[in-house]
Short mmCIF file of C-alpha atoms in Angstrom, two decimals:
data_model
loop_
_atom_site.label_atom_id
_atom_site.label_comp_id
_atom_site.label_asym_id
_atom_site.label_seq_id
_atom_site.Cartn_x
_atom_site.Cartn_y
_atom_site.Cartn_z
CA MET A 692 -0.03 0.12 -0.08
CA HIS A 693 1.51 3.35 -0.97
CA LEU A 694 0.58 6.48 1.11
CA PRO A 695 -0.48 9.52 -0.71
CA LEU A 696 2.48 12.08 -1.26
CA SER A 697 0.68 14.64 0.77
CA SER A 698 0.97 12.21 4.06
CA VAL A 699 4.68 11.53 3.61
CA GLN A 700 6.54 13.37 6.17
CA PRO A 701 10.20 14.74 5.52
CA SER A 702 12.90 12.55 7.44
CA PRO A 703 13.86 14.45 10.51
CA ASP A 704 17.49 15.60 10.62
CA PHE A 705 18.95 13.63 13.56
CA VAL A 706 22.47 14.53 12.79
CA ALA A 707 24.19 16.75 15.53
CA GLY A 708 24.70 20.26 14.52
CA HIS A 709 28.43 20.38 14.97
CA VAL A 710 28.92 17.20 13.20
CA ARG A 711 26.69 18.48 10.29
CA THR A 712 29.00 21.38 9.73
CA ILE A 713 32.11 19.21 9.36
CA PRO A 714 33.56 19.17 5.73
CA ARG A 715 34.31 15.88 4.32
CA SER A 716 38.18 15.16 4.02
CA GLY A 717 39.50 16.84 0.89
CA ILE A 718 42.09 14.18 0.55
CA ARG A 719 39.70 11.13 0.84
CA ASP A 720 37.36 12.80 -1.78
CA PHE A 721 40.12 13.20 -4.25
CA PHE A 722 41.16 9.63 -3.78
CA GLU A 723 37.85 8.37 -4.37
CA ILE A 724 38.27 9.75 -7.98
CA VAL A 725 41.66 8.47 -8.12
CA GLN A 726 40.66 4.81 -7.22
CA SER A 727 38.09 4.93 -10.05
CA MET A 728 40.90 5.33 -12.68
CA LYS A 729 43.54 3.05 -14.06
CA GLY A 730 47.26 3.51 -14.46
CA VAL A 731 47.54 6.42 -12.01
CA ILE A 732 50.70 7.15 -10.10
CA SER A 733 49.72 8.31 -6.76
CA LEU A 734 51.94 10.83 -4.92
CA GLY A 735 48.99 11.48 -2.54
CA ILE A 736 48.35 9.26 0.44
CA GLY A 737 50.84 9.65 3.17
CA GLU A 738 51.64 6.01 3.73
CA PRO A 739 55.24 4.26 3.50
CA ASP A 740 55.47 2.19 0.51
CA PHE A 741 57.66 -0.02 2.61
CA VAL A 742 56.11 -3.18 4.04
CA THR A 743 56.45 -3.53 7.63
CA PRO A 744 59.85 -4.99 8.54
CA TRP A 745 59.62 -8.92 8.84
CA HIS A 746 60.69 -9.33 12.38
CA ILE A 747 57.92 -6.97 13.47
CA ARG A 748 55.26 -8.83 11.41
CA GLU A 749 56.77 -11.97 12.95
CA ALA A 750 56.13 -10.64 16.45
CA ALA A 751 52.52 -10.26 15.69
CA ILE A 752 52.28 -13.69 14.15
CA TYR A 753 54.04 -15.37 17.10
CA ALA A 754 51.77 -13.45 19.40
CA LEU A 755 48.79 -15.05 17.74
CA GLU A 756 50.50 -18.37 17.99
CA ARG A 757 50.98 -18.00 21.65
CA GLY A 758 47.12 -17.34 22.05
CA LYS A 759 47.63 -13.53 22.96
CA THR A 760 44.02 -12.61 21.91
CA GLY A 761 42.73 -10.83 24.77
CA TYR A 762 42.21 -7.51 26.24
CA THR A 763 45.19 -5.60 27.83
CA SER A 764 45.33 -3.03 30.56
CA ASN A 765 43.30 0.14 29.52
CA LEU A 766 46.67 1.87 29.33
CA GLY A 767 48.28 -0.83 27.30
CA THR A 768 50.73 -3.67 28.15
CA MET A 769 53.31 -2.74 30.80
CA LYS A 770 56.20 -4.05 28.81
CA LEU A 771 55.25 -1.76 25.87
CA ARG A 772 54.78 1.36 28.10
CA GLU A 773 58.17 0.57 29.57
CA ALA A 774 59.87 0.14 26.32
CA ILE A 775 58.22 3.50 25.18
CA ALA A 776 59.39 5.22 28.32
CA GLU A 777 62.80 4.28 27.71
CA TYR A 778 62.97 5.02 24.04
CA VAL A 779 61.44 8.54 24.80
CA ALA A 780 64.05 9.17 27.48
CA LYS A 781 66.92 8.38 25.04
CA ASP A 782 65.64 10.01 21.95
CA TYR A 783 63.67 13.01 23.28
CA HIS A 784 65.22 13.57 26.62
CA LEU A 785 61.87 13.15 28.40
CA THR A 786 61.12 11.01 31.52
CA TYR A 787 57.79 9.58 31.99
CA ASP A 788 56.54 7.02 34.50
CA PRO A 789 55.20 4.03 32.39
CA ALA A 790 52.68 3.13 35.22
CA THR A 791 50.84 6.38 35.15
CA GLU A 792 52.24 8.82 32.34
CA VAL A 793 52.10 6.58 29.15
CA LEU A 794 48.92 5.47 27.30
CA ILE A 795 48.76 3.15 24.24
CA THR A 796 46.16 4.35 21.63
CA VAL A 797 44.65 3.28 18.44
CA GLY A 798 47.17 5.43 16.37
CA VAL A 799 47.94 9.15 17.05
CA SER A 800 44.54 10.14 15.76
CA GLU A 801 42.93 8.53 18.72
CA GLY A 802 45.42 9.99 20.94
CA LEU A 803 44.66 13.50 19.63
CA ASP A 804 40.90 13.06 19.93
CA LEU A 805 41.45 11.91 23.57
CA ALA A 806 43.56 14.73 24.39
CA LEU A 807 41.19 17.30 22.92
CA ARG A 808 38.18 15.81 24.66
CA ALA A 809 40.04 15.46 27.88
CA VAL A 810 41.03 19.08 28.28
CA LEU A 811 38.65 21.28 26.23
CA ASN A 812 35.60 22.90 27.77
CA PRO A 813 32.85 24.13 25.11
CA GLY A 814 34.25 27.27 23.41
CA ASP A 815 37.92 26.71 24.47
CA GLU A 816 40.18 27.94 21.55
CA VAL A 817 42.72 25.67 20.16
CA LEU A 818 45.48 27.36 18.04
CA TYR A 819 47.24 25.43 15.34
CA HIS A 820 49.50 26.20 12.33
CA GLU A 821 48.32 25.83 8.85
CA PRO A 822 48.74 24.40 6.39
CA CYS A 823 48.27 21.28 8.58
CA TYR A 824 47.03 17.84 8.81
CA VAL A 825 43.33 17.55 7.64
CA SER A 826 42.00 16.30 10.90
CA TYR A 827 43.00 18.96 13.17
CA SER A 828 40.13 21.35 12.74
CA PRO A 829 37.55 18.83 12.69
CA SER A 830 38.86 17.13 15.72
CA ILE A 831 38.84 20.44 17.68
CA ALA A 832 35.11 20.95 16.61
CA LEU A 833 34.05 17.36 17.63
CA ALA A 834 35.51 18.20 21.03
CA HIS A 835 33.51 21.31 21.05
CA GLY A 836 36.42 23.52 20.85
CA ARG A 837 36.93 26.53 18.65
CA ALA A 838 39.66 25.99 15.99
CA VAL A 839 41.97 28.95 15.39
CA ALA A 840 44.34 28.68 12.43
CA ILE A 841 47.75 30.61 12.23
CA GLY A 842 48.84 30.81 8.66
CA THR A 843 52.69 29.88 7.92
CA THR A 844 54.41 30.67 4.74
CA GLU A 845 57.07 29.35 2.44
CA GLU A 846 59.12 32.50 3.05
CA HIS A 847 59.51 31.36 6.67
CA GLU A 848 60.01 27.59 5.77
CA PHE A 849 56.48 27.00 7.15
CA LYS A 850 57.68 27.47 10.76
CA LEU A 851 55.23 28.74 13.47
CA ARG A 852 56.31 32.37 14.05
CA PRO A 853 56.25 33.80 17.55
CA GLU A 854 54.66 37.14 16.57
CA ALA A 855 51.79 35.21 14.80
CA LEU A 856 51.26 32.95 17.72
CA ARG A 857 51.08 36.13 20.08
CA ALA A 858 48.64 37.84 17.62
CA ALA A 859 46.28 34.94 17.72
CA ILE A 860 45.80 34.41 21.49
CA THR A 861 42.89 35.59 23.25
CA PRO A 862 41.47 35.20 26.66
CA LYS A 863 39.70 31.90 25.57
CA SER A 864 43.03 30.39 24.15
CA LYS A 865 43.73 27.33 25.95
CA VAL A 866 45.82 24.78 23.83
CA LEU A 867 48.57 25.19 21.10
CA LEU A 868 48.50 22.13 18.74
CA MET A 869 51.70 21.62 16.98
CA ASN A 870 53.14 19.20 14.32
CA PHE A 871 56.67 19.17 13.44
CA PRO A 872 57.99 17.76 11.23
CA CYS A 873 54.92 18.93 9.59
CA ASN A 874 52.49 17.40 7.22
CA PRO A 875 52.03 18.71 4.49
CA THR A 876 55.00 20.80 4.35
CA GLY A 877 57.98 18.99 5.75
CA GLY A 878 58.77 22.22 7.83
CA VAL A 879 60.64 21.64 11.02
CA MET A 880 61.43 23.95 14.16
CA THR A 881 64.88 24.19 15.75
CA ALA A 882 65.30 24.08 19.43
CA ALA A 883 66.07 27.88 19.68
CA GLU A 884 62.95 28.42 17.63
CA LEU A 885 60.75 26.26 19.95
CA GLU A 886 62.20 28.03 22.91
CA GLU A 887 60.56 31.41 21.60
CA ILE A 888 57.16 29.57 21.19
CA ALA A 889 57.64 27.78 24.62
CA ALA A 890 58.22 31.16 26.36
CA ILE A 891 54.95 32.31 24.90
CA CYS A 892 52.98 29.32 26.14
CA ARG A 893 54.26 29.63 29.82
CA GLU A 894 53.45 33.34 29.57
CA HIS A 895 49.92 32.74 28.52
CA ASN A 896 49.46 29.36 30.37
CA LEU A 897 48.82 27.41 27.18
CA LEU A 898 48.65 23.71 27.25
CA VAL A 899 50.70 22.21 24.17
CA ILE A 900 49.65 19.05 22.30
CA THR A 901 52.51 17.99 20.25
CA ASP A 902 52.18 15.57 17.32
CA GLU A 903 55.66 14.15 16.67
CA ILE A 904 54.65 11.13 14.38
CA TYR A 905 57.39 12.20 11.88
CA SER A 906 60.08 13.05 14.32
CA GLU A 907 62.46 10.19 13.39
CA LEU A 908 62.17 11.33 9.78
CA SER A 909 64.19 14.48 10.43
CA TYR A 910 67.04 14.94 7.78
CA ASN A 911 69.13 17.83 8.36
CA GLU A 912 69.49 18.23 12.09
CA GLY A 913 68.48 16.45 15.21
CA HIS A 914 64.94 16.71 16.31
CA THR A 915 63.80 18.51 19.58
CA SER A 916 60.64 18.16 21.21
CA ILE A 917 59.10 21.26 22.83
CA ALA A 918 58.15 18.88 25.76
CA SER A 919 61.79 18.65 26.67
CA LEU A 920 62.38 22.48 27.07
CA PRO A 921 62.40 24.11 30.59
CA GLY A 922 58.93 24.24 32.17
CA MET A 923 57.23 22.55 29.29
CA ARG A 924 57.00 18.99 30.47
CA GLU A 925 54.11 19.70 32.84
CA ARG A 926 52.04 21.55 30.29
CA THR A 927 52.55 19.22 27.26
CA ILE A 928 50.78 16.20 25.78
CA PHE A 929 53.52 14.28 23.62
CA LEU A 930 51.92 12.21 20.85
CA HIS A 931 53.64 9.58 18.80
CA GLY A 932 53.16 6.27 17.10
CA PHE A 933 54.47 3.65 14.78
CA SER A 934 52.83 4.22 11.41
CA LYS A 935 55.46 6.52 9.73
CA ALA A 936 58.96 5.65 10.88
CA PHE A 937 58.40 2.02 11.14
CA ALA A 938 55.96 1.52 8.39
CA MET A 939 53.23 0.21 10.50
CA THR A 940 50.07 2.15 9.42
CA GLY A 941 47.65 -0.95 9.29
CA PHE A 942 48.60 -1.87 13.08
CA ARG A 943 46.76 1.31 14.29
CA VAL A 944 48.98 1.74 17.32
CA GLY A 945 50.16 4.94 18.82
CA TYR A 946 50.98 6.52 22.38
CA ALA A 947 50.61 9.53 24.51
CA CYS A 948 52.95 10.65 27.22
CA ALA A 949 51.96 13.43 29.64
CA PRO A 950 51.64 14.12 33.41
CA ALA A 951 49.61 11.45 35.20
CA PRO A 952 46.45 13.81 35.65
CA LEU A 953 46.39 14.36 31.93
CA ILE A 954 46.89 10.62 31.07
CA ASP A 955 44.28 9.67 33.78
CA ALA A 956 41.69 11.82 32.10
CA MET A 957 42.38 10.62 28.62
CA MET A 958 42.45 6.95 29.93
CA ARG A 959 38.90 7.38 31.28
CA ILE A 960 37.57 8.51 27.83
CA HIS A 961 39.60 5.64 26.20
CA GLN A 962 38.43 2.80 28.42
CA TYR A 963 34.60 3.70 27.67
CA GLY A 964 35.31 4.19 23.95
CA ILE A 965 38.06 1.91 22.90
CA LEU A 966 38.92 -0.08 26.15
CA CYS A 967 42.44 -0.92 24.78
CA ALA A 968 44.53 -0.97 21.74
CA PRO A 969 44.62 -4.34 20.00
CA ILE A 970 47.21 -6.69 21.85
CA VAL A 971 48.51 -8.15 18.53
CA SER A 972 49.44 -4.52 17.47
CA GLN A 973 51.02 -3.87 20.78
CA GLU A 974 53.28 -6.85 20.55
CA ALA A 975 54.40 -5.75 17.03
CA ALA A 976 54.96 -2.17 18.50
CA LEU A 977 57.07 -3.65 21.25
CA GLU A 978 59.43 -5.34 18.76
CA ALA A 979 59.61 -2.01 16.87
CA MET A 980 60.67 -0.20 20.07
CA LEU A 981 63.28 -2.92 20.96
CA HIS A 982 64.72 -3.85 17.57
CA GLY A 983 63.39 -1.54 14.91
CA ARG A 984 65.89 1.31 14.80
CA GLU A 985 68.09 -0.04 11.94
CA ASP A 986 64.93 -0.67 9.73
CA MET A 987 63.80 3.04 10.50
CA LEU A 988 67.22 4.47 9.81
CA GLU A 989 67.42 2.55 6.41
CA MET A 990 63.91 3.81 5.29
CA ARG A 991 64.83 7.19 6.29
CA GLU A 992 68.00 7.13 4.09
CA GLN A 993 65.65 6.05 1.09
CA TYR A 994 63.37 8.97 1.68
CA ARG A 995 66.14 11.39 1.80
CA GLN A 996 67.26 10.26 -1.67
CA ARG A 997 63.81 10.63 -2.90
CA ARG A 998 63.40 13.96 -1.36
CA ASN A 999 66.66 15.22 -3.03
CA PHE A 1000 65.54 14.02 -6.47
CA LEU A 1001 62.08 15.60 -6.26
CA VAL A 1002 63.26 18.97 -5.07
CA HIS A 1003 65.79 19.04 -7.83
CA SER A 1004 63.31 17.90 -10.32
CA PHE A 1005 60.54 20.44 -9.38
CA ARG A 1006 63.06 23.28 -9.50
CA LYS A 1007 64.43 22.30 -12.96
CA MET A 1008 60.85 22.56 -14.27
CA GLY A 1009 60.42 25.98 -12.93
CA LEU A 1010 58.27 25.38 -9.76
CA PRO A 1011 59.71 26.97 -6.70
CA CYS A 1012 60.10 24.27 -3.86
CA PHE A 1013 60.97 24.45 -0.30
CA GLU A 1014 63.36 21.65 0.68
CA PRO A 1015 61.46 19.72 3.31
CA ARG A 1016 63.55 19.07 6.50
CA GLY A 1017 61.32 16.13 7.79
CA ALA A 1018 58.54 13.92 7.01
CA PHE A 1019 58.05 12.47 3.44
CA TYR A 1020 56.18 15.20 1.70
CA LEU A 1021 56.93 17.99 -0.79
CA PHE A 1022 54.78 21.05 -0.90
CA PRO A 1023 55.94 22.66 -4.26
CA SER A 1024 54.50 26.06 -5.14
CA ILE A 1025 52.48 25.85 -8.60
CA LYS A 1026 51.80 29.57 -8.79
CA PRO A 1027 54.00 30.09 -11.75
CA THR A 1028 51.49 28.06 -13.62
CA GLY A 1029 48.69 30.44 -13.00
CA LYS A 1030 46.41 27.71 -11.88
CA THR A 1031 44.70 27.17 -8.51
CA SER A 1032 45.69 24.33 -6.28
CA HIS A 1033 42.54 22.55 -7.34
CA ASP A 1034 42.83 22.95 -10.91
CA PHE A 1035 46.31 22.06 -11.19
CA ALA A 1036 45.83 18.67 -9.43
CA PHE A 1037 42.70 17.76 -11.36
CA GLY A 1038 44.01 18.82 -14.43
CA LEU A 1039 47.16 16.75 -13.98
CA LEU A 1040 45.09 13.81 -12.88
CA LYS A 1041 43.02 13.93 -16.10
CA ALA A 1042 45.75 14.66 -18.61
CA LYS A 1043 48.60 12.69 -17.01
CA GLN A 1044 47.32 10.24 -14.50
CA VAL A 1045 49.42 11.59 -11.58
CA ALA A 1046 47.68 12.12 -8.43
CA VAL A 1047 49.00 15.14 -6.10
CA VAL A 1048 46.87 16.67 -3.21
CA PRO A 1049 45.49 20.26 -3.78
CA GLY A 1050 47.23 22.37 -1.08
CA THR A 1051 43.72 23.65 0.04
CA ALA A 1052 43.08 20.46 1.56
CA PHE A 1053 45.22 21.34 4.42
CA GLY A 1054 43.64 24.82 4.76
CA PRO A 1055 43.14 28.09 2.86
CA SER A 1056 46.82 28.94 3.33
CA GLY A 1057 47.58 25.96 1.16
CA GLU A 1058 46.31 27.71 -2.00
CA GLY A 1059 49.02 27.93 -4.57
CA PHE A 1060 50.64 24.67 -3.52
CA VAL A 1061 50.28 20.93 -3.99
CA ARG A 1062 51.39 17.95 -1.78
CA CYS A 1063 53.46 15.22 -3.24
CA SER A 1064 54.42 12.23 -1.11
CA TYR A 1065 57.63 10.64 -1.68
CA ALA A 1066 56.79 7.51 0.12
CA THR A 1067 56.70 5.97 -3.43
CA GLY A 1068 59.26 3.98 -5.28
CA MET A 1069 61.97 5.79 -7.19
CA GLU A 1070 61.04 4.36 -10.44
CA GLN A 1071 57.36 5.61 -10.07
CA LEU A 1072 58.61 9.07 -8.94
CA GLN A 1073 60.88 9.27 -12.13
CA ILE A 1074 57.86 8.68 -14.37
CA ALA A 1075 55.63 11.00 -12.35
CA VAL A 1076 58.29 13.82 -12.65
CA GLU A 1077 58.28 13.43 -16.51
CA ARG A 1078 54.60 13.40 -16.78
CA ILE A 1079 54.39 16.55 -14.48
CA ALA A 1080 57.04 18.41 -16.53
CA GLU A 1081 55.00 17.61 -19.67
CA PHE A 1082 51.80 18.70 -18.17
CA ILE A 1083 53.44 22.13 -17.30
CA ARG A 1084 54.77 22.47 -20.61
#
């Protein structure tokens, strides 16, 4: 039986207002199109092209063979937390109690979500530098905070400038969210530059959430964490994980280190939403912590060679290109072509079957740029460069 059209009521909109206003990911929408095409060389998704090293995979297999298939502590296994505390102390000069100050998360993405939800009251402002990873602004909105972007420029190597940070601070500012080395620009901050930022955070009582997922992939100088600077450990949530440096994206395991009250607050959200990170992933992560350094260094050297090739190639074809100091992304300017980031990326995809990400996917200040991931084999990079040069000509 069909009801008369006049009696059919419109479907009520049950979607929460703060969710309804969140845009879809510009990267994911773009790659829905890419996946529908054949023969595309993708310089898009930020995922290592290396397979997870065998001994790390073997640790996961062995865990299954031993029947390790149950829950762990909400915080994660103690062995992994102890290994992380030792690793962070050695590489970042940070000391954390593995019993109360380390939390294992489902990737850095969950760690960021937990950190924001644990500290934000509705309307609190979170300052962050842009261009930035696509999830930052939506994650802040989902935690009922207010996202405040601070633009960075190629002229200043995409660093967060102290004067720009000061200008953005208001009485409602509570958190500074940082990501260095940066996705998508490859920008880094030196210890001296971070100290200027840290001084402002201490002066204005800002909490810092630092996403250092690419920190092992620093090329030109040693990495410094803002959490290691004087007076910053107690006001910083340090986020890190295994996806990038150890090529473990599918394992979905990360961690947060912070003073015990902050970790406890994050853990209370984590235990009701997730309970714990998968035990098999934690076993693999433990192997990476204990025996993965040589693999990481070898992959980093491959990324360095690819970076050097791409920087030279883009400059040769007339596109200004900042040399990234970390991560595995290039952020060349396409302004000399006269095209917008969107038109350049979609035009290149259609004409030459090469996928790069429009810079605007990372915020309005990304206009005039595209992101190219060099987590792709050298042979593919060489073909992609030839096609891009043809497209520009």
